[in-house]
mmCIF file of C-alpha atoms in Angstrom:
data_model
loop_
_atom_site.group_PDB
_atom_site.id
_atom_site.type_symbol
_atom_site.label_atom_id
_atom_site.label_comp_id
_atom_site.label_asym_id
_atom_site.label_seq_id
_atom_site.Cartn_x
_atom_site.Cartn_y
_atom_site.Cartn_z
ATOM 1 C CA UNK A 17 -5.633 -22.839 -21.255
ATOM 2 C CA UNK A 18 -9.442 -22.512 -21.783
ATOM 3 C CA UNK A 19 -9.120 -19.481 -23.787
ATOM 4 C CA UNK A 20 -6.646 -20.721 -25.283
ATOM 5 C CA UNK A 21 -8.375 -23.728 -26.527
ATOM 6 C CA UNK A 22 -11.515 -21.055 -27.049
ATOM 7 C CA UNK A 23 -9.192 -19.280 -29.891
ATOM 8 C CA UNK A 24 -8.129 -22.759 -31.753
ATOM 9 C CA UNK A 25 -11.665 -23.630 -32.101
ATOM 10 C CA UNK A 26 -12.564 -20.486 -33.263
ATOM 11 C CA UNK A 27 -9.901 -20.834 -35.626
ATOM 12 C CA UNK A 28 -10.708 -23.777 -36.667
ATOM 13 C CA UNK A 29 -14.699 -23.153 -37.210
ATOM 14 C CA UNK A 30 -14.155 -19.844 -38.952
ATOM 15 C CA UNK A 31 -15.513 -19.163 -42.590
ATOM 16 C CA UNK A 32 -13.006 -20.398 -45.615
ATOM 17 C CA UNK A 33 -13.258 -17.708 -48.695
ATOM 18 C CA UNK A 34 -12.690 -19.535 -52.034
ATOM 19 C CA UNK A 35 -12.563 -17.315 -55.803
ATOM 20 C CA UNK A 36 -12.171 -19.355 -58.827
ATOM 21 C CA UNK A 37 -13.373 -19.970 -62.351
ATOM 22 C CA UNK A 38 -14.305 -23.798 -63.053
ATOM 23 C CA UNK A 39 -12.339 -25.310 -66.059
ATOM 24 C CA UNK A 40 -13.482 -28.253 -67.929
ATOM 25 C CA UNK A 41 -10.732 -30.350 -65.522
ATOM 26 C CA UNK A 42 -12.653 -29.337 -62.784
ATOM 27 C CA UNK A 43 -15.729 -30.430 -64.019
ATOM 28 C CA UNK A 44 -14.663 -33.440 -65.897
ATOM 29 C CA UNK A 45 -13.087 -34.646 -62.729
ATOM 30 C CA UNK A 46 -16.419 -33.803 -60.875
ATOM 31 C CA UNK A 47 -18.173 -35.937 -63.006
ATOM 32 C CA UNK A 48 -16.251 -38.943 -62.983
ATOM 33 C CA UNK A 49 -16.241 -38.652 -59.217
ATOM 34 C CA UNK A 50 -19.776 -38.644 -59.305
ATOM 35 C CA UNK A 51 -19.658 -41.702 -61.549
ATOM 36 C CA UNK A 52 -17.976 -43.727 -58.566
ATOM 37 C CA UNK A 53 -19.552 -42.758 -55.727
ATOM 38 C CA UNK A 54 -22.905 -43.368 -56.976
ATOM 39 C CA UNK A 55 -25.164 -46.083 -57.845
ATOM 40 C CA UNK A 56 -26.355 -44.802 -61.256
ATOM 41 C CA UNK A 57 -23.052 -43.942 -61.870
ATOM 42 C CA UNK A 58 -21.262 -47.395 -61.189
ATOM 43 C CA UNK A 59 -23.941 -48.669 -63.548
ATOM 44 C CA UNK A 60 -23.314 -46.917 -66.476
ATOM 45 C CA UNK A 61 -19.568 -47.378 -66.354
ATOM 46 C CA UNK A 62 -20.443 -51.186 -66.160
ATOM 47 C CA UNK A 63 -23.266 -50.627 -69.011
ATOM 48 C CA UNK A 64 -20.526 -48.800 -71.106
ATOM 49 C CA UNK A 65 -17.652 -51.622 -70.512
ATOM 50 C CA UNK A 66 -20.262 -54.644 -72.006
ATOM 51 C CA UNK A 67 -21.393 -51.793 -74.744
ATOM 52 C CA UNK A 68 -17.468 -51.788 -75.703
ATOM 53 C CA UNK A 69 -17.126 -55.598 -75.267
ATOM 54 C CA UNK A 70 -20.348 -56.588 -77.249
ATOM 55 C CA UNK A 71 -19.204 -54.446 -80.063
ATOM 56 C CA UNK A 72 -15.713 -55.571 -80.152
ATOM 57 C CA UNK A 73 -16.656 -59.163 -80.419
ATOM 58 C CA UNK A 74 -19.431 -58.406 -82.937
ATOM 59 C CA UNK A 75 -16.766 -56.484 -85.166
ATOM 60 C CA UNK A 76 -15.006 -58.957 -85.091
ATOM 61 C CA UNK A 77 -17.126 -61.684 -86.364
ATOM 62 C CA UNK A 78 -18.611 -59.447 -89.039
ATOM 63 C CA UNK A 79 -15.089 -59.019 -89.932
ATOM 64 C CA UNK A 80 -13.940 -62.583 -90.333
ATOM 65 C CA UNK A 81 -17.728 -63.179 -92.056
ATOM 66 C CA UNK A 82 -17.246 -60.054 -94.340
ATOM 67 C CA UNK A 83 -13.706 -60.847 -95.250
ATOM 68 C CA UNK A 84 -13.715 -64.333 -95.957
ATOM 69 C CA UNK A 85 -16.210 -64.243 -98.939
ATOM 70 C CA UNK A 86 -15.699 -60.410 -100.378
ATOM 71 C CA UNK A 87 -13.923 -59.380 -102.867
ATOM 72 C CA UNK A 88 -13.873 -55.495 -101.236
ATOM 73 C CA UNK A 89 -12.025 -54.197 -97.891
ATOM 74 C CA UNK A 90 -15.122 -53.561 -95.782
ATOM 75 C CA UNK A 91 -13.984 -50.231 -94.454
ATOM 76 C CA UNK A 92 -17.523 -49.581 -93.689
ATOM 77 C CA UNK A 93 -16.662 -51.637 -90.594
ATOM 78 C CA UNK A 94 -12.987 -49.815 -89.527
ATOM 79 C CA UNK A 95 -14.949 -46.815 -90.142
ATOM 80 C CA UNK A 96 -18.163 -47.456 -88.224
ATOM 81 C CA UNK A 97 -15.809 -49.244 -85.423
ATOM 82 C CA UNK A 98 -13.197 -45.874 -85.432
ATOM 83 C CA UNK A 99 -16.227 -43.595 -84.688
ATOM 84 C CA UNK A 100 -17.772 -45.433 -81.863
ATOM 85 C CA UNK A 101 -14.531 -46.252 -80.325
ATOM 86 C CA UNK A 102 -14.006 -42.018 -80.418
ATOM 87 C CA UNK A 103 -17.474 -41.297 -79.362
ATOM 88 C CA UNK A 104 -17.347 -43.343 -76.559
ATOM 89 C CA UNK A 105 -14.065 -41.799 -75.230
ATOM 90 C CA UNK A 106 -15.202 -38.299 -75.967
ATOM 91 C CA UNK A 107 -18.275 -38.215 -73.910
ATOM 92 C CA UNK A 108 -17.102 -37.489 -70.750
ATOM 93 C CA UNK A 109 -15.108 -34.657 -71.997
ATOM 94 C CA UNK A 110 -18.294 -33.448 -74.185
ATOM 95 C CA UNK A 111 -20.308 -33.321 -70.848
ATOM 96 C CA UNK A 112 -17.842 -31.562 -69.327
ATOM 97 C CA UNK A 113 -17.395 -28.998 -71.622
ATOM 98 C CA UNK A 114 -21.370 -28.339 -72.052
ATOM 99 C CA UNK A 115 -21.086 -27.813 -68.318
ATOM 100 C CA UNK A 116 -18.343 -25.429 -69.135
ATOM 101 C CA UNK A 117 -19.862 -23.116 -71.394
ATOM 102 C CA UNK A 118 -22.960 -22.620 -69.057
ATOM 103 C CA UNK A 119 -20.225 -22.037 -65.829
ATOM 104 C CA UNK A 120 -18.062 -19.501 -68.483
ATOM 105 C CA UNK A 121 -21.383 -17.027 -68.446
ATOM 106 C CA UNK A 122 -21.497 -16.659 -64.764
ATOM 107 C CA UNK A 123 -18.023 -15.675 -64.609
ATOM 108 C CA UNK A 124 -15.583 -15.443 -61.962
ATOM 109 C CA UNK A 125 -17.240 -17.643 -58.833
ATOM 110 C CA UNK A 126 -16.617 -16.088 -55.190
ATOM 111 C CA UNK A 127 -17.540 -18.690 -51.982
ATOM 112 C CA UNK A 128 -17.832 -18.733 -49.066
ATOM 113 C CA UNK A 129 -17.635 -22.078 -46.765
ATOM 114 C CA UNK A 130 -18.909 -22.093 -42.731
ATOM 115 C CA UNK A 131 -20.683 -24.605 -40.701
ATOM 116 C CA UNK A 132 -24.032 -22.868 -41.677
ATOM 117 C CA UNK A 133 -23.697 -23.698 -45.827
ATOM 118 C CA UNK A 134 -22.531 -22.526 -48.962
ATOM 119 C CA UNK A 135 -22.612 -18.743 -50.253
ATOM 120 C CA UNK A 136 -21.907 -18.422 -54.213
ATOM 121 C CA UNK A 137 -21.452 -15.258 -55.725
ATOM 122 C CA UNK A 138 -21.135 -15.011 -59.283
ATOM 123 C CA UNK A 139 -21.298 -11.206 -61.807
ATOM 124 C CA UNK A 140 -25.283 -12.370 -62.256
ATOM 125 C CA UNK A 141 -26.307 -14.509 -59.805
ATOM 126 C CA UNK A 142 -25.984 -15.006 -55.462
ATOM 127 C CA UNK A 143 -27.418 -18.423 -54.017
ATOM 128 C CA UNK A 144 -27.123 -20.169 -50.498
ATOM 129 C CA UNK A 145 -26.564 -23.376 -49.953
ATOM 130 C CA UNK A 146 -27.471 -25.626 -47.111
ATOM 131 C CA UNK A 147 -25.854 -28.455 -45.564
ATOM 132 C CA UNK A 148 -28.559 -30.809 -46.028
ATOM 133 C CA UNK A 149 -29.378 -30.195 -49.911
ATOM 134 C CA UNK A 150 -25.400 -31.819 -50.122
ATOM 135 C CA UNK A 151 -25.573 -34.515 -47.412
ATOM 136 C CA UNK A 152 -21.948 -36.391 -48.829
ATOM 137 C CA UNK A 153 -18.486 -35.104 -50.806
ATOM 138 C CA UNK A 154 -15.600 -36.842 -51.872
ATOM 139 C CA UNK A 155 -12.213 -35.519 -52.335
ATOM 140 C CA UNK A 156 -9.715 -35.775 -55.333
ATOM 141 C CA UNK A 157 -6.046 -34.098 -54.963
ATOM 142 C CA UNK A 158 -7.649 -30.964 -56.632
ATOM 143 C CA UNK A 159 -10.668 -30.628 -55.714
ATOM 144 C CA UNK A 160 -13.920 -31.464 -52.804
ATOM 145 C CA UNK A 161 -16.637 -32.494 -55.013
ATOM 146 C CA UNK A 162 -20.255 -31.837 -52.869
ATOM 147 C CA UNK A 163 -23.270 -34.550 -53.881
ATOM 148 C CA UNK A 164 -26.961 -33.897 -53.499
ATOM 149 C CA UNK A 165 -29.205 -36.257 -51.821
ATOM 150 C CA UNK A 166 -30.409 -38.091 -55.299
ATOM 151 C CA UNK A 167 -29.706 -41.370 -55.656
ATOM 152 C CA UNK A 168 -28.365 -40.035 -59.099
ATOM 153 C CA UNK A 169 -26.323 -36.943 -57.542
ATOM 154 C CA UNK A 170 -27.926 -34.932 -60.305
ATOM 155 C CA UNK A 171 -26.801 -31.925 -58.340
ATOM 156 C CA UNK A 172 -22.793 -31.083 -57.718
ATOM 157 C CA UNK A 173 -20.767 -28.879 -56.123
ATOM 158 C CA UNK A 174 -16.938 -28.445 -56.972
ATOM 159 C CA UNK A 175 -14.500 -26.851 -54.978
ATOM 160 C CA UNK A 176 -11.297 -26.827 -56.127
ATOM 161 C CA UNK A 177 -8.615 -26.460 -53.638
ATOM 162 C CA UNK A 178 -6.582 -24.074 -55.278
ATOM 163 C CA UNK A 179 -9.553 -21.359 -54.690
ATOM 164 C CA UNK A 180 -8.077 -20.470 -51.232
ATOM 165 C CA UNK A 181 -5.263 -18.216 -50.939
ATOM 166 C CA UNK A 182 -3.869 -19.906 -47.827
ATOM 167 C CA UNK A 183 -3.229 -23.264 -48.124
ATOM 168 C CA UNK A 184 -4.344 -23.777 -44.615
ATOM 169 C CA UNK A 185 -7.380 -23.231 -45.285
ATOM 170 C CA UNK A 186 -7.780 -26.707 -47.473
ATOM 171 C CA UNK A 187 -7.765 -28.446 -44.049
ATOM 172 C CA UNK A 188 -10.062 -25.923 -42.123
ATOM 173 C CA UNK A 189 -12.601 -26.603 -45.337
ATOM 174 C CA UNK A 190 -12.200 -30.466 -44.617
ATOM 175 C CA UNK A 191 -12.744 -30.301 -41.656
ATOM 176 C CA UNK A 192 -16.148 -27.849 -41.879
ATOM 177 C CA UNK A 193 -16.991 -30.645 -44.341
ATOM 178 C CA UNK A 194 -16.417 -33.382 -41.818
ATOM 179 C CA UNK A 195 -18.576 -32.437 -39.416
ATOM 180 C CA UNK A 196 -20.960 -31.243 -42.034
ATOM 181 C CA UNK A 197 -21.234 -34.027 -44.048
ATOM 182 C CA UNK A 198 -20.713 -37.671 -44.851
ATOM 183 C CA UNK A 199 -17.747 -38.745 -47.291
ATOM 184 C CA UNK A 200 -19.454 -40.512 -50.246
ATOM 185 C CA UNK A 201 -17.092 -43.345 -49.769
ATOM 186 C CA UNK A 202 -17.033 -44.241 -45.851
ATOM 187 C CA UNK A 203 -18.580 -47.058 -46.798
ATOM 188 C CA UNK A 204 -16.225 -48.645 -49.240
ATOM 189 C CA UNK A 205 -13.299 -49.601 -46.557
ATOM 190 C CA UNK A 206 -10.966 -51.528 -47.160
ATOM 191 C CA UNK A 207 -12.371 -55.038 -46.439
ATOM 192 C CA UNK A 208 -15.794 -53.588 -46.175
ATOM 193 C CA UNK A 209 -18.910 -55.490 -48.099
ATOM 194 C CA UNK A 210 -18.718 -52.812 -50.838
ATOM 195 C CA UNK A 211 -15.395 -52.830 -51.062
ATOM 196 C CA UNK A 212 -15.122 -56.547 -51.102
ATOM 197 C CA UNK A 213 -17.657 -56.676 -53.638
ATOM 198 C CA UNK A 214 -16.055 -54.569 -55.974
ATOM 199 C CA UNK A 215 -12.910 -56.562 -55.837
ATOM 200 C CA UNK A 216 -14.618 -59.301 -56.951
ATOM 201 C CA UNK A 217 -16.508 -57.423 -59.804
ATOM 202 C CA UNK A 218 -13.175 -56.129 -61.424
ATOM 203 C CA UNK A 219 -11.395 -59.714 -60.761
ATOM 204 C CA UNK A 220 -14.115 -61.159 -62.862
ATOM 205 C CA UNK A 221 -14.169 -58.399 -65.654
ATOM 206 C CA UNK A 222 -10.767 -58.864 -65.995
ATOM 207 C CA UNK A 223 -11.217 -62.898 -66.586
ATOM 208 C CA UNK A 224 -13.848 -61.768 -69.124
ATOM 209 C CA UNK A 225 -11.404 -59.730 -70.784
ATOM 210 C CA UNK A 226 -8.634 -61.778 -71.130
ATOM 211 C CA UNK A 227 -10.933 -64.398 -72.349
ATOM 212 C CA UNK A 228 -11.783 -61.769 -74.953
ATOM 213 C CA UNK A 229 -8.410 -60.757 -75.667
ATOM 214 C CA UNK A 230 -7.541 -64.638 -75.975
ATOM 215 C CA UNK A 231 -10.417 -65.236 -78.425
ATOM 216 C CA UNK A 232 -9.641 -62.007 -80.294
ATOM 217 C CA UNK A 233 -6.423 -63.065 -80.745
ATOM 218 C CA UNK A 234 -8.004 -66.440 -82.402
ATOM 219 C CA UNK A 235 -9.928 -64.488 -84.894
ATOM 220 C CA UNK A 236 -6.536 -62.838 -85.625
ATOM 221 C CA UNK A 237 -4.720 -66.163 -86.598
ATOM 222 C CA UNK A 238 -7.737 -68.030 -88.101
ATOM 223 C CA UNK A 239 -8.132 -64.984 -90.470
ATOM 224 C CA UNK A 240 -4.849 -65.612 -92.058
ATOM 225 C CA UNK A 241 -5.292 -69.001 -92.205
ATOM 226 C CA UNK A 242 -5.784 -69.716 -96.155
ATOM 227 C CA UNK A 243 -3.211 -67.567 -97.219
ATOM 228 C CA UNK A 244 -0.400 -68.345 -94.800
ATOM 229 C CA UNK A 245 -0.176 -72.082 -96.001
ATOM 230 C CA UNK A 246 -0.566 -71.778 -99.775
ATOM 231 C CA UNK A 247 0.267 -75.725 -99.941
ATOM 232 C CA UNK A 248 -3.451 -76.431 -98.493
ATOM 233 C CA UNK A 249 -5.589 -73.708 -100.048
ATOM 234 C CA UNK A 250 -3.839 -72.998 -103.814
ATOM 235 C CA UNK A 251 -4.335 -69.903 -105.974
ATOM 236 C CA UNK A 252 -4.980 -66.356 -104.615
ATOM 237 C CA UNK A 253 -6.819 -65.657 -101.351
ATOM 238 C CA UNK A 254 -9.027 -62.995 -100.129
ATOM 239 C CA UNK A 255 -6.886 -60.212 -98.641
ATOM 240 C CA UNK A 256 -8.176 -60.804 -95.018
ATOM 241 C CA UNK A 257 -4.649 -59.202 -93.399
ATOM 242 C CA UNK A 258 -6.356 -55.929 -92.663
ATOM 243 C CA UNK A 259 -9.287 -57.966 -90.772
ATOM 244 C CA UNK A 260 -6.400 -59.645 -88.910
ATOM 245 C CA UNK A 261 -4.420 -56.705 -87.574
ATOM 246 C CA UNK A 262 -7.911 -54.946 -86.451
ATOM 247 C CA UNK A 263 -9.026 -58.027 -84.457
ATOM 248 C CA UNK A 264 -5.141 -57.428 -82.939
ATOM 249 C CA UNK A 265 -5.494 -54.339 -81.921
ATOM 250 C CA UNK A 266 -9.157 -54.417 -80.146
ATOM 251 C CA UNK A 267 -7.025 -57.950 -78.512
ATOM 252 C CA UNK A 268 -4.625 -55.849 -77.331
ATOM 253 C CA UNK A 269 -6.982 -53.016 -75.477
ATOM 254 C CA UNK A 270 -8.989 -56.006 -74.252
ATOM 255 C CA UNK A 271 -5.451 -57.171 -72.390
ATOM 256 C CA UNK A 272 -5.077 -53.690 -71.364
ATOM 257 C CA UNK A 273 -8.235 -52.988 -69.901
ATOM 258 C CA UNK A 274 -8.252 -56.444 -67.990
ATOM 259 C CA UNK A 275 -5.082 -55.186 -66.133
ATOM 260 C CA UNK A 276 -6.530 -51.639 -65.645
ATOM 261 C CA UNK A 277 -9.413 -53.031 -64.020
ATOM 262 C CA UNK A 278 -7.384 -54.501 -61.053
ATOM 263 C CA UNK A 279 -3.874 -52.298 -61.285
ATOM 264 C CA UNK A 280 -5.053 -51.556 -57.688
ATOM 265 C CA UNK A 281 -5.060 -54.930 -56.029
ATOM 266 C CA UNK A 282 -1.648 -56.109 -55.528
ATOM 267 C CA UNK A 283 -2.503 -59.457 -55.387
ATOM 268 C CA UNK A 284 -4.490 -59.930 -58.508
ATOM 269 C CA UNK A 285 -2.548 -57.319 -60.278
ATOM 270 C CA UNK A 286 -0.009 -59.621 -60.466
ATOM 271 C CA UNK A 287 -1.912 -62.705 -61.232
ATOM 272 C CA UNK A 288 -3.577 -60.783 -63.861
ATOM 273 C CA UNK A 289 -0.139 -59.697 -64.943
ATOM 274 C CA UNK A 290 1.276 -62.821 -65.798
ATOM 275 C CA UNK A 291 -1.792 -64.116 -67.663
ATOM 276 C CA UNK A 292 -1.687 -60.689 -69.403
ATOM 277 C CA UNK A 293 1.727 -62.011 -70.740
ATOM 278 C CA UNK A 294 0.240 -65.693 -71.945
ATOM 279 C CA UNK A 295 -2.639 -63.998 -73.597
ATOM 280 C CA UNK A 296 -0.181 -61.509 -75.220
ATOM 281 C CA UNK A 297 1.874 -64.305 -76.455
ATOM 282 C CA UNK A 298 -0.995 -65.908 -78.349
ATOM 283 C CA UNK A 299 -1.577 -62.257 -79.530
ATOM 284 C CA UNK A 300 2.300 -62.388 -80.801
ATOM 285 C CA UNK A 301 2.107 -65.485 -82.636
ATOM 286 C CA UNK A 302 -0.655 -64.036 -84.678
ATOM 287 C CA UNK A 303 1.491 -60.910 -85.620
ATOM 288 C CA UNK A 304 3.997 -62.972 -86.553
ATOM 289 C CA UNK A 305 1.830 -64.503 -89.312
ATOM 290 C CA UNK A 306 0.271 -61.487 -90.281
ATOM 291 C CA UNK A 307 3.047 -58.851 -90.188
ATOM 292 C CA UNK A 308 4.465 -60.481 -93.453
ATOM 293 C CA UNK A 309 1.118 -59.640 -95.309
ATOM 294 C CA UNK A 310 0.235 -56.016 -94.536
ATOM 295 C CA UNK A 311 2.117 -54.816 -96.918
ATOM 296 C CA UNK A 312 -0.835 -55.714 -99.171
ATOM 297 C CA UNK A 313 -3.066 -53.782 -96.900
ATOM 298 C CA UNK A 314 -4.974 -51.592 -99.598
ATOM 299 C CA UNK A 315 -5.162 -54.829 -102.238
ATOM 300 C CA UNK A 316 -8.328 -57.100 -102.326
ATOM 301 C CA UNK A 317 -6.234 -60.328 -103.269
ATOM 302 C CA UNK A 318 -2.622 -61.722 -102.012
ATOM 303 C CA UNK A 319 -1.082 -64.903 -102.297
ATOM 304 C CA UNK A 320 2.144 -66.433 -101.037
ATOM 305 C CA UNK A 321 4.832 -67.491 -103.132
ATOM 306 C CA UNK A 322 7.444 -70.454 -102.968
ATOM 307 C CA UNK A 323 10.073 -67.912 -101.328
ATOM 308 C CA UNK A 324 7.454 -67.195 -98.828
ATOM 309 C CA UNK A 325 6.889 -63.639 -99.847
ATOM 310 C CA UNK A 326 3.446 -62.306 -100.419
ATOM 311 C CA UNK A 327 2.174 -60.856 -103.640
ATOM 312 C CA UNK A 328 -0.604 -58.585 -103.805
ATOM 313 C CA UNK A 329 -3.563 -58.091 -106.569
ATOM 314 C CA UNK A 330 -5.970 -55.797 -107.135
ATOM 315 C CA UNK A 331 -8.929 -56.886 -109.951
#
């Protein structure tokens, strides 16, 4: 029985061989693990959600300002709000790729994983790792993603599990990890202080967006307002449609993002939910008043004729 147990352990503690080459999935996914298990990372996500917030609502003012005494579109605006929005989305997958082209020159990566550390071999380079450089890891379904002691976890690892040829060996490398290291999010339990914390965070971000999608939504219908009742404001109006169905759309990804924010709590999901759908109906009324006009989208005038059809001029 003793020897028995002897072999398992020695089973169980023996060295995992990985090979691989690191794609920019891999390292993507590294980073935005290392985004959430960090400090520095948690607050440049929240940094980067009010960046996207404070522009949206400051687009949308300069629209309603810009369209409601110009003569002009002011695709200035679309243009300058197009390229942010695309910047912003794109620079995760920019880092990763950087990191890609410097991991493409070392070629094909051969590890090797016991309780003493690390060993990476690459065609130009041979390193050894120790345990304590990489006190903490996380796991995703693909991969075990090894932090460095930095509050910043400027240095990471990436393993990805389909490196081993047997898949039993993804559980013998969790396991040398487990009693290596610490998992970088032991301390975010369920019902935990940090976990309970971040509840609230997202529960509140997602009342702030909502509230943004709801006064989004406003700018939408006020927009509009002069031309869709010619009986109070006569003649031809300022084209503002286009302004309208902008401030829609950045309503609409507000909404989205408020749900995204809790899609995990069941709860509040469903809260969130249902005052999704109130906010959205505001957001529908709105169409409804400006989906008649954007056929004029490209003309600086439009006005609305007894029939209730819109006309468009350009001068």
């Amino acid at each position: 029985m003793a020897e028995g147990r002897e072999t398992m352990d020695a089973v169980a503690k023996r060295s995992v061989e990985l090979a691989y080459r690191p794609t920019v999935g891999d390292l993507g996914s590294a980073l935005r693990v290392r985004a959430r298990s960090t400090g520095a990372g948690r607050f440049q996500r929240r940094v980067l959600v009010c960046m996207v917030v404070a522009v949206a609502v400051a687009v949308s003012v300069l629209l309603s300002v810009a369209g409601s005494g110009r003569q002009d579109t002011p695709w200035q605006l679309y243009a300058g709000l197009m390229v942010f929005a695309s910047f912003m989305t794109a620079v995760p997958w920019l880092q990763a790729r950087q990191l890609h082209r410097l991991a493409e020159r070392q070629g094909d990566i051969r590890g090797r994983v016991d309780d003493t550390g690390i060993r990476v071999t690459t065609a130009h380079s041979s390193v050894t790792l120790d345990w304590h450089l990489y006190p903490r890891y996380t796991e995703t379904a693909e991969l075990f993603v090894l932090l460095s002691a930095d509050k910043s976890a400027v240095g990471v690892v990436v393993l990805p599990k389909r490196a081993v040829t047997d898949p039993e060996d993804v559980d013998r490398l969790r396991a040398i990890l487990d009693r290596r290291l610490v998992r970088a999010d032991a301390a975010e339990v369920p019902g935990g202080p940090r976990s309970r914390g971040r509840a609230v965070g997202r529960g509140a971000g997602s009342v702030a967006l909502l509230q943004l999608g709801l006064l989004l939504f406003f700018f939408a219908f006020a927009a509009v307002q002069n031309a869709a009742h010619p009986d109070r404001f006569t003649g031809i109006q300022n084209n503002t449609a286009p302004i309208s169905a902008v401030t829609l759309v950045l309503g609409t990804l507000a909404v989205a993002g408020a749900w995204w924010l809790v899609r995990r709590m069941t709860v509040v999901r469903v809260v969130t939910a249902v005052l999704a759908v109130l906010v959205l109906l505001a957001g529908g009324a709105a169409l409804y008043r400006v989906g008649p006009m954007l056929h004029c989208w490209g003309s600086d005038r439009i006005t609305r004729g007894p029939d209730g059809a819109y006309a468009c001029y350009d001068f």
